[in-house]
N, CA, C and O of each residue as an XYZ file, in Angstrom:
720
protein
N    -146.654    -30.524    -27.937
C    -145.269    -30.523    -27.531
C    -145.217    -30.913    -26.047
O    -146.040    -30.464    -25.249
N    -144.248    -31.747    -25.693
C    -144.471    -32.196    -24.621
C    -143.007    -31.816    -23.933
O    -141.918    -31.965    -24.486
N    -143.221    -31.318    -22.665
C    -141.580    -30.871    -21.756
C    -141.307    -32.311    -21.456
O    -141.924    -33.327    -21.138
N    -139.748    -31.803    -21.776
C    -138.681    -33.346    -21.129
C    -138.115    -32.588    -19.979
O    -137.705    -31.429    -20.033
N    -138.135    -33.359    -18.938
C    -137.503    -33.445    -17.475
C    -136.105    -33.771    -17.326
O    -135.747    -34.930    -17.539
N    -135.402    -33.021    -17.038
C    -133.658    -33.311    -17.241
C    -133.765    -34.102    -15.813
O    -134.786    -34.204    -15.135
N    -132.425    -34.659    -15.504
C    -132.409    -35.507    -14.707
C    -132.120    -34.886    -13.532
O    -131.068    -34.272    -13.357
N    -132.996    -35.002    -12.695
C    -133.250    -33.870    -11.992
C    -132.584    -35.078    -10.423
O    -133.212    -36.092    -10.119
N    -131.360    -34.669     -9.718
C    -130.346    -35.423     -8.572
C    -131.119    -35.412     -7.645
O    -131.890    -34.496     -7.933
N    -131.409    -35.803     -6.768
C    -131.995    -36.215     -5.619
C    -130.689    -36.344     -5.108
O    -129.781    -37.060     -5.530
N    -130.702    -35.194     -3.689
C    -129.727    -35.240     -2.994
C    -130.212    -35.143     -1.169
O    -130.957    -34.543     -0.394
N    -129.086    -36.291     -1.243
C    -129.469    -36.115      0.970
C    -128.708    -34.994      1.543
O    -127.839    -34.548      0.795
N    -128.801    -34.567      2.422
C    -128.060    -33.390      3.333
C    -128.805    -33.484      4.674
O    -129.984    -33.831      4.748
N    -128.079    -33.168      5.675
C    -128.205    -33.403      6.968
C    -128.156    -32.183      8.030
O    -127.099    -32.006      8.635
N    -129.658    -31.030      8.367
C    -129.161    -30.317      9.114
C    -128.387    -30.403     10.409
O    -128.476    -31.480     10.999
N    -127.737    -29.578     10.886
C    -126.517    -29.766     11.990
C    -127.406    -28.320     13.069
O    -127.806    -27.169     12.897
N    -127.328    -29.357     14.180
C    -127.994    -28.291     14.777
C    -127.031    -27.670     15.819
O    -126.682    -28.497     16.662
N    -126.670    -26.815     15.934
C    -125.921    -25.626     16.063
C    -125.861    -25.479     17.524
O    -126.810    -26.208     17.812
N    -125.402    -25.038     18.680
C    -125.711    -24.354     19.761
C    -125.983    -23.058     19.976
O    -125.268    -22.178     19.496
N    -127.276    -22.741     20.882
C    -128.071    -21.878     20.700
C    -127.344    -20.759     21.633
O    -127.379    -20.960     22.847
N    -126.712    -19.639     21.165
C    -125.812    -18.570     21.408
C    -126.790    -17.672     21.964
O    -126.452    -17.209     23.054
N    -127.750    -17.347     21.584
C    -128.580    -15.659     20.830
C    -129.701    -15.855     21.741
O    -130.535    -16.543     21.151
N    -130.102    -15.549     22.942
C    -131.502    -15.923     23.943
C    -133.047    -14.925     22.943
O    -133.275    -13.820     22.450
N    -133.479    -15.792     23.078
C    -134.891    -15.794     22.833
C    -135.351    -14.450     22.910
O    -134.850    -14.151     23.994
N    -135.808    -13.667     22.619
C    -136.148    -12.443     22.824
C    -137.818    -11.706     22.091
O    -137.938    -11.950     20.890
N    -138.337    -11.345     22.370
C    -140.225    -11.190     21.765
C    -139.563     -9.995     20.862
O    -138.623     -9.320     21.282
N    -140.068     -9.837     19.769
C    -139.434     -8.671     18.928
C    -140.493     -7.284     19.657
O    -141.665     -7.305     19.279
N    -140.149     -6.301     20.512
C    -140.481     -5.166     20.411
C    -141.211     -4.442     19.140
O    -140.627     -4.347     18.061
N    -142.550     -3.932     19.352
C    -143.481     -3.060     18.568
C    -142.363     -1.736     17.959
O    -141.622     -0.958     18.559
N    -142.688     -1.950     16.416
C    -141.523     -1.002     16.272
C    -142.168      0.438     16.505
O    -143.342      0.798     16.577
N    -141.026      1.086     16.592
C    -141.470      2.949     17.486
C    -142.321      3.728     16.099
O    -143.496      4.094     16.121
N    -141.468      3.837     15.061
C    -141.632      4.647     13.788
C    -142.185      3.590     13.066
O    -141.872      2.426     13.315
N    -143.201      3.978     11.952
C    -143.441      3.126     11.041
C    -142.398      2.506     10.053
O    -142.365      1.293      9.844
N    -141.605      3.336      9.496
C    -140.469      2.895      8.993
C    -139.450      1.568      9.294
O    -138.812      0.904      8.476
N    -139.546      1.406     10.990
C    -138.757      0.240     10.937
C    -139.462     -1.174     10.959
O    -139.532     -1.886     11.961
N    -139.851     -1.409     10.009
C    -140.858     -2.554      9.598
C    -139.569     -3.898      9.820
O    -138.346     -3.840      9.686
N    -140.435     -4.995     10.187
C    -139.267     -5.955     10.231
C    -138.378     -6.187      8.804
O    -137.265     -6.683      8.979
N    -138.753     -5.886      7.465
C    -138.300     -6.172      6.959
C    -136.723     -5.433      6.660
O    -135.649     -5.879      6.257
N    -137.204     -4.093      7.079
C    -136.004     -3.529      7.410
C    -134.880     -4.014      7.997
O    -133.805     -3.966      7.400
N    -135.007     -4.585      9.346
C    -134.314     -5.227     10.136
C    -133.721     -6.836     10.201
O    -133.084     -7.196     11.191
N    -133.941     -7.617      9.248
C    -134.163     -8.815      8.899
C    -132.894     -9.784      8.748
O    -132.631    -10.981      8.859
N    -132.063     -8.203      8.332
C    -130.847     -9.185      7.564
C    -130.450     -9.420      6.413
O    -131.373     -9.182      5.634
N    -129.222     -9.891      5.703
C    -129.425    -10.856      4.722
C    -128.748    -12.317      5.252
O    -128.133    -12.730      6.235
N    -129.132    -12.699      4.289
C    -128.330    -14.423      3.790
C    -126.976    -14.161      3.352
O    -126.701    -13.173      2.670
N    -125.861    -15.281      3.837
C    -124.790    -15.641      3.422
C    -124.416    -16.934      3.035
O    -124.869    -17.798      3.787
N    -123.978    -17.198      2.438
C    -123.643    -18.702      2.495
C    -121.772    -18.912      2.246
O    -121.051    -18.495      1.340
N    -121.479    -19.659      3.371
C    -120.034    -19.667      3.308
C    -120.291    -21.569      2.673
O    -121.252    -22.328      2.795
N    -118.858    -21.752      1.974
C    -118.575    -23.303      2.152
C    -117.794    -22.970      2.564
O    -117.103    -21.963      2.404
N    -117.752    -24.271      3.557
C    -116.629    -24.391      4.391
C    -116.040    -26.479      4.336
O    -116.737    -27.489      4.247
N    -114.926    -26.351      4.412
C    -114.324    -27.978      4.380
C    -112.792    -28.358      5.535
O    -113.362    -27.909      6.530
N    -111.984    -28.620      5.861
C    -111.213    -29.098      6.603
C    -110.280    -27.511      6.433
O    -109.960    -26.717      7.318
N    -110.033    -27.461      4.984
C    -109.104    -26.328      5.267
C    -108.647    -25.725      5.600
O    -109.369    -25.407      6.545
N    -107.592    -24.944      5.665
C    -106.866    -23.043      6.087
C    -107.719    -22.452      4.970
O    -108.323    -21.488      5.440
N    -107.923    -22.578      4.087
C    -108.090    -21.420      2.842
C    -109.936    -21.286      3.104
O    -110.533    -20.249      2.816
N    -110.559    -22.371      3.618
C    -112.034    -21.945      3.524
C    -111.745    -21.886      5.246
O    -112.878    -21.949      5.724
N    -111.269    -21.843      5.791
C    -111.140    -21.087      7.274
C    -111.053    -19.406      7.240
O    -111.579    -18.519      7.913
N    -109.838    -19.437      5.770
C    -109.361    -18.086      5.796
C    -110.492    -17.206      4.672
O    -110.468    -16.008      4.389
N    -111.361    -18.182      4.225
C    -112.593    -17.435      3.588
C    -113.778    -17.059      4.384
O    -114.521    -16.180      3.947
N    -114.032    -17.651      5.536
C    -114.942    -17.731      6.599
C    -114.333    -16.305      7.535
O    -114.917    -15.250      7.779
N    -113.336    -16.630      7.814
C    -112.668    -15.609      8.500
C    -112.908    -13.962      7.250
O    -113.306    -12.828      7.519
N    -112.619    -14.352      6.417
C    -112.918    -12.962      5.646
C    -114.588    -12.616      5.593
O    -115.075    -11.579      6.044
N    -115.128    -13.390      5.134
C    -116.421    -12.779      5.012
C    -116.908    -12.631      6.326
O    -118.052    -12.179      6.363
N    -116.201    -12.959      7.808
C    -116.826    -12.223      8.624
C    -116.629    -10.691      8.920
O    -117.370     -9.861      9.448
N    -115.452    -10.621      8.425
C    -114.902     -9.457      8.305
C    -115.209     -8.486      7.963
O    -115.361     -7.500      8.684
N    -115.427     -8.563      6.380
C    -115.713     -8.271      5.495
C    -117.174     -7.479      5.192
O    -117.526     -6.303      5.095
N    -117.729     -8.614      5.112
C    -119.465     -8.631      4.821
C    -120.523     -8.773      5.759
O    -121.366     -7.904      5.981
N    -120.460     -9.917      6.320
C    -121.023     -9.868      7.968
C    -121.852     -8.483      8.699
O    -121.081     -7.663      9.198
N    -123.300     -8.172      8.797
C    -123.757     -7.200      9.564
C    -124.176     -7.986     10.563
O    -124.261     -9.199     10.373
N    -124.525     -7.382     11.867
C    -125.127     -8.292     12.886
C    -126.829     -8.541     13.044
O    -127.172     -9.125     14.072
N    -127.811     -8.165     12.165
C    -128.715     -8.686     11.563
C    -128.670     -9.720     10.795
O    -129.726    -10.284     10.508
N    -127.329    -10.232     10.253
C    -126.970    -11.454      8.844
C    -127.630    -12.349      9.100
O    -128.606    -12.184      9.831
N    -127.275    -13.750      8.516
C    -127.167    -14.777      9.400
C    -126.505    -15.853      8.340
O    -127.202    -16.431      7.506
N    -125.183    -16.044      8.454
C    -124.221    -17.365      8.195
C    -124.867    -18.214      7.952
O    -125.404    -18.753      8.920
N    -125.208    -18.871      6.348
C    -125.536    -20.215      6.441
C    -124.232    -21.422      5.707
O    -123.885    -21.606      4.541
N    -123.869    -21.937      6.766
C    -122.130    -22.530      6.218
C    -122.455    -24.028      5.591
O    -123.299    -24.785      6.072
N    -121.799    -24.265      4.660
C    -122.245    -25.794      3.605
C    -120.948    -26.746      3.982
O    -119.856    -26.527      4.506
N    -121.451    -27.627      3.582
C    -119.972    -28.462      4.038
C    -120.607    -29.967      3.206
O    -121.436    -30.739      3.688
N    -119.866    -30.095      1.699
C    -120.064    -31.050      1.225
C    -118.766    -32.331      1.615
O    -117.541    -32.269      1.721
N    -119.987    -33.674      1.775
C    -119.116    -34.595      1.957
C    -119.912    -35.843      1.134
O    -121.027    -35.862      0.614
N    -118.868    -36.865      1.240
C    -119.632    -38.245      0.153
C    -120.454    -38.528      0.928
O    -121.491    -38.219      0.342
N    -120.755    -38.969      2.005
C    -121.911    -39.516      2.448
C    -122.674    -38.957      4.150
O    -122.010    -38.839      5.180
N    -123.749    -38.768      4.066
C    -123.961    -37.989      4.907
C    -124.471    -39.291      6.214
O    -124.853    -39.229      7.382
N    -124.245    -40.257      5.347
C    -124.548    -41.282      6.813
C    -123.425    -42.028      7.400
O    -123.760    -42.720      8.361
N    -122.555    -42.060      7.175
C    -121.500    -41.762      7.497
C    -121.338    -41.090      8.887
O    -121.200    -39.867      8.911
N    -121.347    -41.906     10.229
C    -120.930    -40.983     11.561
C    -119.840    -40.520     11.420
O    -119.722    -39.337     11.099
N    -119.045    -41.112     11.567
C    -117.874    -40.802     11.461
C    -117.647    -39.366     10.891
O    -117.054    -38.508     11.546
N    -118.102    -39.161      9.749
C    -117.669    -37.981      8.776
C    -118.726    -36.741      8.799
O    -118.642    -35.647      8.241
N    -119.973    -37.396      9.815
C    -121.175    -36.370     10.822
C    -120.728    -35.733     11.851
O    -120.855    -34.527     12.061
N    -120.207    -36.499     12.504
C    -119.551    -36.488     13.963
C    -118.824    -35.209     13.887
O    -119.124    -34.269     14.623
N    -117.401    -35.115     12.579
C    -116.232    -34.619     12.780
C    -117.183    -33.032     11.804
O    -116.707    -31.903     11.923
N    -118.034    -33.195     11.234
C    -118.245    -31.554     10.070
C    -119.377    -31.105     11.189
O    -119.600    -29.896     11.135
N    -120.024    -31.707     12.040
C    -120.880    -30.738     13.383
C    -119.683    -30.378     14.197
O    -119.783    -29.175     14.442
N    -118.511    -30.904     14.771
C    -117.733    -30.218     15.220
C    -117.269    -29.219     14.754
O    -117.153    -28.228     15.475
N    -116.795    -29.188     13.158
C    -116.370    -28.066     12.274
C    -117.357    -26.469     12.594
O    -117.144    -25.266     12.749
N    -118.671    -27.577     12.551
C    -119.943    -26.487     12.338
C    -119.812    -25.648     14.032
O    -119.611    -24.464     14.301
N    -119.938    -26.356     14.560
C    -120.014    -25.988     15.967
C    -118.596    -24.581     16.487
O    -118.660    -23.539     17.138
N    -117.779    -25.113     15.968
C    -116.654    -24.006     16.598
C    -116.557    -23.117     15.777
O    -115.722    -22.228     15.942
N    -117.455    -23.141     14.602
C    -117.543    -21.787     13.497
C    -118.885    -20.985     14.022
O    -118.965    -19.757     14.038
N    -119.790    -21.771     14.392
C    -120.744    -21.069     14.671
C    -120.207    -20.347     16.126
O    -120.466    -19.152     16.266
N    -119.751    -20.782     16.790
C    -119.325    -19.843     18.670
C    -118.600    -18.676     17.576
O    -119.112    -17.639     17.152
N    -117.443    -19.153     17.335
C    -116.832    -18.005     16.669
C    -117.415    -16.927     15.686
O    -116.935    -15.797     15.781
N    -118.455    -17.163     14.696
C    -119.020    -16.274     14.057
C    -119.991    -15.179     15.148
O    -120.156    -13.971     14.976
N    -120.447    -15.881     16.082
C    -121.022    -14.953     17.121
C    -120.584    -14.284     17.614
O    -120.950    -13.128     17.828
N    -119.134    -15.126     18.132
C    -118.010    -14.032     19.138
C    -117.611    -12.539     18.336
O    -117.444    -11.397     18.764
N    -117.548    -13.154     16.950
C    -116.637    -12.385     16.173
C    -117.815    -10.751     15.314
O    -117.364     -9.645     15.013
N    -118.914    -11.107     15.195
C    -120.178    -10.834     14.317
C    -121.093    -10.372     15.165
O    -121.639     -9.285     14.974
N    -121.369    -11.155     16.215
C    -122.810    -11.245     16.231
C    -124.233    -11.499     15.141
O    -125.344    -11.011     14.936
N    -123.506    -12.401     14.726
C    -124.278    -13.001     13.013
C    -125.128    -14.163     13.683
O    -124.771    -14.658     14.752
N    -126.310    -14.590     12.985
C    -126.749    -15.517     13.667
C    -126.011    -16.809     12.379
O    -125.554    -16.560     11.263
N    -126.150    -18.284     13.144
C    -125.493    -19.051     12.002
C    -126.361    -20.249     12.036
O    -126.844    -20.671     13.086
N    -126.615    -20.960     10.521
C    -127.254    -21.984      9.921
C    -126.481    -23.078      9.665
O    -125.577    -22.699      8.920
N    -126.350    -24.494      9.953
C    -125.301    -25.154      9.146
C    -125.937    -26.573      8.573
O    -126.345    -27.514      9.253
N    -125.910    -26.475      7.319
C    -126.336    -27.588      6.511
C    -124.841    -28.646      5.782
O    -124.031    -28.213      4.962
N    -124.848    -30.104      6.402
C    -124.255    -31.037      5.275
C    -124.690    -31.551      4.502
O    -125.545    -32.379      4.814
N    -124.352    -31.356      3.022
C    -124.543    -32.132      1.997
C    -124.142    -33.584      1.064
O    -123.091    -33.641      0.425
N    -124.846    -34.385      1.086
C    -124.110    -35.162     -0.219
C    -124.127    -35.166     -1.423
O    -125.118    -35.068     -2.146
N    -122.250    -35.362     -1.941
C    -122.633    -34.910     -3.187
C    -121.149    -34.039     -3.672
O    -120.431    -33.569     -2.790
N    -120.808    -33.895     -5.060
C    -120.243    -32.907     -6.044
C    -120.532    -31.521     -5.450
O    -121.509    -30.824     -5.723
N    -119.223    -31.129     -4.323
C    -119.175    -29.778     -4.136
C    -119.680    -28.899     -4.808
O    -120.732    -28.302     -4.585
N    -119.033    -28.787     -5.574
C    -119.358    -27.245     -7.108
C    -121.073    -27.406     -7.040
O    -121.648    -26.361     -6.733
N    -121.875    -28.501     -7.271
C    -123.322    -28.575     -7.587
C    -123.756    -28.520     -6.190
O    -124.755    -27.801     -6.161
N    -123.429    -29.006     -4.858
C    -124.527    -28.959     -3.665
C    -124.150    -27.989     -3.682
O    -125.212    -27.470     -3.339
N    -123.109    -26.680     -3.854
C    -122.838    -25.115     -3.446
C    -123.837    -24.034     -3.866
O    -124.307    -23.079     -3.248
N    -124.044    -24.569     -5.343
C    -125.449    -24.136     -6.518
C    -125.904    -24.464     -6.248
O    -126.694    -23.570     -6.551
N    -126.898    -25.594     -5.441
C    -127.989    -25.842     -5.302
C    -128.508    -24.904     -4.010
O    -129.472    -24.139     -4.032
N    -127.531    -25.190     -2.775
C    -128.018    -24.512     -1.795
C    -128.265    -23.100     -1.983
O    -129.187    -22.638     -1.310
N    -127.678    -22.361     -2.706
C    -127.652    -20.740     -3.664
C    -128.948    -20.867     -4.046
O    -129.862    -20.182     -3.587
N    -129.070    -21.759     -4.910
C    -130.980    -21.445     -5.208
C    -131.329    -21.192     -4.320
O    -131.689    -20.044     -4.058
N    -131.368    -22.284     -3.395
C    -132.647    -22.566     -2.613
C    -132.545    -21.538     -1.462
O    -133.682    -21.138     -1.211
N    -131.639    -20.968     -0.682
C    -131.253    -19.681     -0.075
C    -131.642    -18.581     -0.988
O    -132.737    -18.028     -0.886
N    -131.107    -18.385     -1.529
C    -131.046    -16.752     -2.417
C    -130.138    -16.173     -1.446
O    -130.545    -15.064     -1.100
N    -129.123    -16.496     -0.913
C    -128.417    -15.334     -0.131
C    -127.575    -14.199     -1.303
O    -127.608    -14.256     -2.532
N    -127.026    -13.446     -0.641
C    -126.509    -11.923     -0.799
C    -125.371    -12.275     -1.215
O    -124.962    -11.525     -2.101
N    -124.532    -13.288     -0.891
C    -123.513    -13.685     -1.691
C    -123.144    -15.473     -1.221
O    -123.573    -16.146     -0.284
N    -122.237    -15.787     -2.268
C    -121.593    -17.151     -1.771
C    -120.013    -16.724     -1.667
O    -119.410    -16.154     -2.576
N    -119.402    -17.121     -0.317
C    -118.279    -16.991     -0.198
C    -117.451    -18.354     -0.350
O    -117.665    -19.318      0.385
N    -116.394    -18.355     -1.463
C    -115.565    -19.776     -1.110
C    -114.070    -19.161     -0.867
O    -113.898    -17.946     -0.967
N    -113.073    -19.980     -0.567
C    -111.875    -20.059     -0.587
C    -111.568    -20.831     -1.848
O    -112.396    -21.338     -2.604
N    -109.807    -20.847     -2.001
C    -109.625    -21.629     -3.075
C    -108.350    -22.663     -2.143
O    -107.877    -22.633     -1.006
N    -108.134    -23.680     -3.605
C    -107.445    -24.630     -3.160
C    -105.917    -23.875     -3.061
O    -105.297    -24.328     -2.099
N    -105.253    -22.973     -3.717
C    -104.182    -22.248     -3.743
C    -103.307    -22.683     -4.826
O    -102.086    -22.541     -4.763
N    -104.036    -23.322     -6.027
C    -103.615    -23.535     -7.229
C    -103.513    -22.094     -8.302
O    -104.032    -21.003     -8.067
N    -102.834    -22.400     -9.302
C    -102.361    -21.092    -10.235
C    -103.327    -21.386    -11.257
O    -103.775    -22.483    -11.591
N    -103.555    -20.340    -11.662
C    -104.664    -19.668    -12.744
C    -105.087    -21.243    -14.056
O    -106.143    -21.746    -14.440
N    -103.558    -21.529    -14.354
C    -103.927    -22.528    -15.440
C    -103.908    -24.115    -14.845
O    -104.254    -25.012    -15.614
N    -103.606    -24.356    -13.825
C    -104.003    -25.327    -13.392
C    -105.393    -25.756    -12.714
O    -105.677    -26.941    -12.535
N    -106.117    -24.844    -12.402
C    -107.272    -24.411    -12.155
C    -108.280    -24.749    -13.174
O    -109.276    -25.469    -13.226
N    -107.426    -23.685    -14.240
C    -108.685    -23.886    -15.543
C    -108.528    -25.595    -15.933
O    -109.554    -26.254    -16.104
N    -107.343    -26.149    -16.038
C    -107.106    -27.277    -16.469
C    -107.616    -28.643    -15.942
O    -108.029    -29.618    -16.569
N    -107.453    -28.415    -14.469
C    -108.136    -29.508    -13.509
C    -109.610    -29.100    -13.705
O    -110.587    -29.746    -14.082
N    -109.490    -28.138    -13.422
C    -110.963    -27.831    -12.497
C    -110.913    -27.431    -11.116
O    -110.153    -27.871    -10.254
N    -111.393    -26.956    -11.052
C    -111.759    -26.356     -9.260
C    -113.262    -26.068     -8.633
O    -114.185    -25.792     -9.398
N    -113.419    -26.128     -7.514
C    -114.528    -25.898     -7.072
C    -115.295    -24.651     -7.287
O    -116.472    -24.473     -7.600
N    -114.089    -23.634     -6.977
C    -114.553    -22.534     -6.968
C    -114.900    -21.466     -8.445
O    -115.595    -20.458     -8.577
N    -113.947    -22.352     -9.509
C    -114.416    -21.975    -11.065
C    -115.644    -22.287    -11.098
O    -116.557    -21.506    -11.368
N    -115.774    -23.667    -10.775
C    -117.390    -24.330    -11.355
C    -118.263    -23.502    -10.460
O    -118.868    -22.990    -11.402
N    -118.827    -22.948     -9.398
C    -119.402    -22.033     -8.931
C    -119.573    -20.415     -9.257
O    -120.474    -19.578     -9.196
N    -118.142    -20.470     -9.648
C    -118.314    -18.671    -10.302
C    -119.231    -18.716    -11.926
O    -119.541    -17.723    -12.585
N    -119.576    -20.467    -12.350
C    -120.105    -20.201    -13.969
C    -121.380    -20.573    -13.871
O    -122.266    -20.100    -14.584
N    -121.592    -21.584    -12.842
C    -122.903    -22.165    -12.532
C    -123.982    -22.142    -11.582
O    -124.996    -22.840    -11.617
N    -123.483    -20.765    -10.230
C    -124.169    -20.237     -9.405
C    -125.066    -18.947    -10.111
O    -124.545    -17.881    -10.438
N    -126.054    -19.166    -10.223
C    -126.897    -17.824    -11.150
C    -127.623    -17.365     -9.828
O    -127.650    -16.134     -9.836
N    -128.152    -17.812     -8.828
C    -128.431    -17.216     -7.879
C    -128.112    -16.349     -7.137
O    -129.056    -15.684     -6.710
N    -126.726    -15.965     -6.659
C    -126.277    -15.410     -6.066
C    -124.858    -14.734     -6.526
O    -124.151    -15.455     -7.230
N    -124.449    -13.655     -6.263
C    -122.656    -13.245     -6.857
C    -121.915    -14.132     -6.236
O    -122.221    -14.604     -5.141
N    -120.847    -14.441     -6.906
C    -120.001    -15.680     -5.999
C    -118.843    -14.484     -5.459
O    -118.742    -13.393     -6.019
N    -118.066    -14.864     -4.368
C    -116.682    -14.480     -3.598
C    -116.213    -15.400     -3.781
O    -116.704    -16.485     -3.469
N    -114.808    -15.191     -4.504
C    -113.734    -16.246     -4.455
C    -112.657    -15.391     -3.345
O    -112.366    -14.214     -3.558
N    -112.116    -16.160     -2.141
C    -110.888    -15.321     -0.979
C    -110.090    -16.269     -1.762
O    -110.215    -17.492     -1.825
N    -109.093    -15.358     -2.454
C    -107.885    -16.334     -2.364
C    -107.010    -16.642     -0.926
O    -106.972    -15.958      0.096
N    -106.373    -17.838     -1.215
C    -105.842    -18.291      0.464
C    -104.572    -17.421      0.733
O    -103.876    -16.943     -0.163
N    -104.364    -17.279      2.004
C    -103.648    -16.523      2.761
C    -101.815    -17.055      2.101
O    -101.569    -18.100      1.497
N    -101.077    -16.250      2.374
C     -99.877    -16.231      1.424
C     -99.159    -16.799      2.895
O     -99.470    -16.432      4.028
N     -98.091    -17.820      2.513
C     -97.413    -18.529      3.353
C     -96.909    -17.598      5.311
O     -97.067    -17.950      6.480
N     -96.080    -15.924      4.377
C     -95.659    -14.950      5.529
C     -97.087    -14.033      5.634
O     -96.892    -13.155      6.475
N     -98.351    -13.946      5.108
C     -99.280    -12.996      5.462
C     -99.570    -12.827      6.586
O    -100.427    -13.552      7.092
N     -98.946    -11.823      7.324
C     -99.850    -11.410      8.624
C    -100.917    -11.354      8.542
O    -101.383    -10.959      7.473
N    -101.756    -11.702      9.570
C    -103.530    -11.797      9.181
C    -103.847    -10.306      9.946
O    -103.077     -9.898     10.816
N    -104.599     -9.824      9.693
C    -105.097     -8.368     10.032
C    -106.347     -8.277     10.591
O    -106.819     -7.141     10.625
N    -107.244     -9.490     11.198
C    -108.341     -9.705     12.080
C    -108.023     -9.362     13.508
O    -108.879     -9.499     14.381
């Protein structure tokens, strides 16, 4: 019997390198045996994030929210082509004023990877390959059956992310006072 190989995507993505917030520091000999680094380590997050209010206002929640200051933010940002300056240029800026702010706001450390490619699948893929603690998305601010009917990003992630629990934030309501 011989295994067949599904068609397995070859995808580009482009790390974004971040500005360095957090100074260098030698990790201190821990006092008690107990606080082993692994203790202290953190988990993984993974936000997507895209132009939006609603994955602004999902970013903004899971800092809120979930966020310890051991974490560390790793934010996705799928686009069609990652060679593309133009569309590099403008998602490291995205990356860049999320990462100051997740620090200001957290003290989280932050990761930011662009992908090319079918949102819903680079979101699952990066979930494998992380294993973070959760995936946070926003939604587009569509109703229940138009959702199921189109499709959405954030359906296809809540059925096809096995790695990680998904967060769906629904988006902020037109009069919602924000409470950050």
């Amino acid at each position: 019997m011989e295994t067949v190989e599904e068609d397995v995507e070859e995808y580009s993505w482009r790390e974004v390198l971040l500005p360095r917030l957090i100074p260098v520091v030698p990790d201190p000999a821990p006092e008690l045996e107990r606080e082993t680094g692994e203790r202290r380590r953190g988990r993984d997050l993974l936000v997507a994030v895209d132009f939006g209010p609603n994955s602004k206002h999902a970013f903004d929640w899971a800092l809120a929210h979930l966020a310890r200051i051991a974490d560390t933010v790793h934010l996705v940002h799928a686009v069609s082509s990652v060679h593309n300056d133009l569309v590099y240029d403008k998602s490291q800026e995205l990356m860049d004023n999320l990462a100051i702010e997740a620090f200001k706001a957290s003290l989280v450390h932050t990761k930011a990877r662009i992908v090319e490619g079918d949102p819903g699948k680079v979101i699952c893929r990066e979930a494998e390959r992380l294993k973070p603690a959760a995936v946070i998305l926003g939604t587009r601010g569509r109703g229940l059956v138009q959702s199921v009917l189109q499709g959405s990003v954030s359906e296809y992630c809540f059925h096809n992310c096995k790695a990680a629990p998904v967060i769906i934030v629904p988006g902020k309501e037109a009069g919602e006072q924000s409470v950050l």
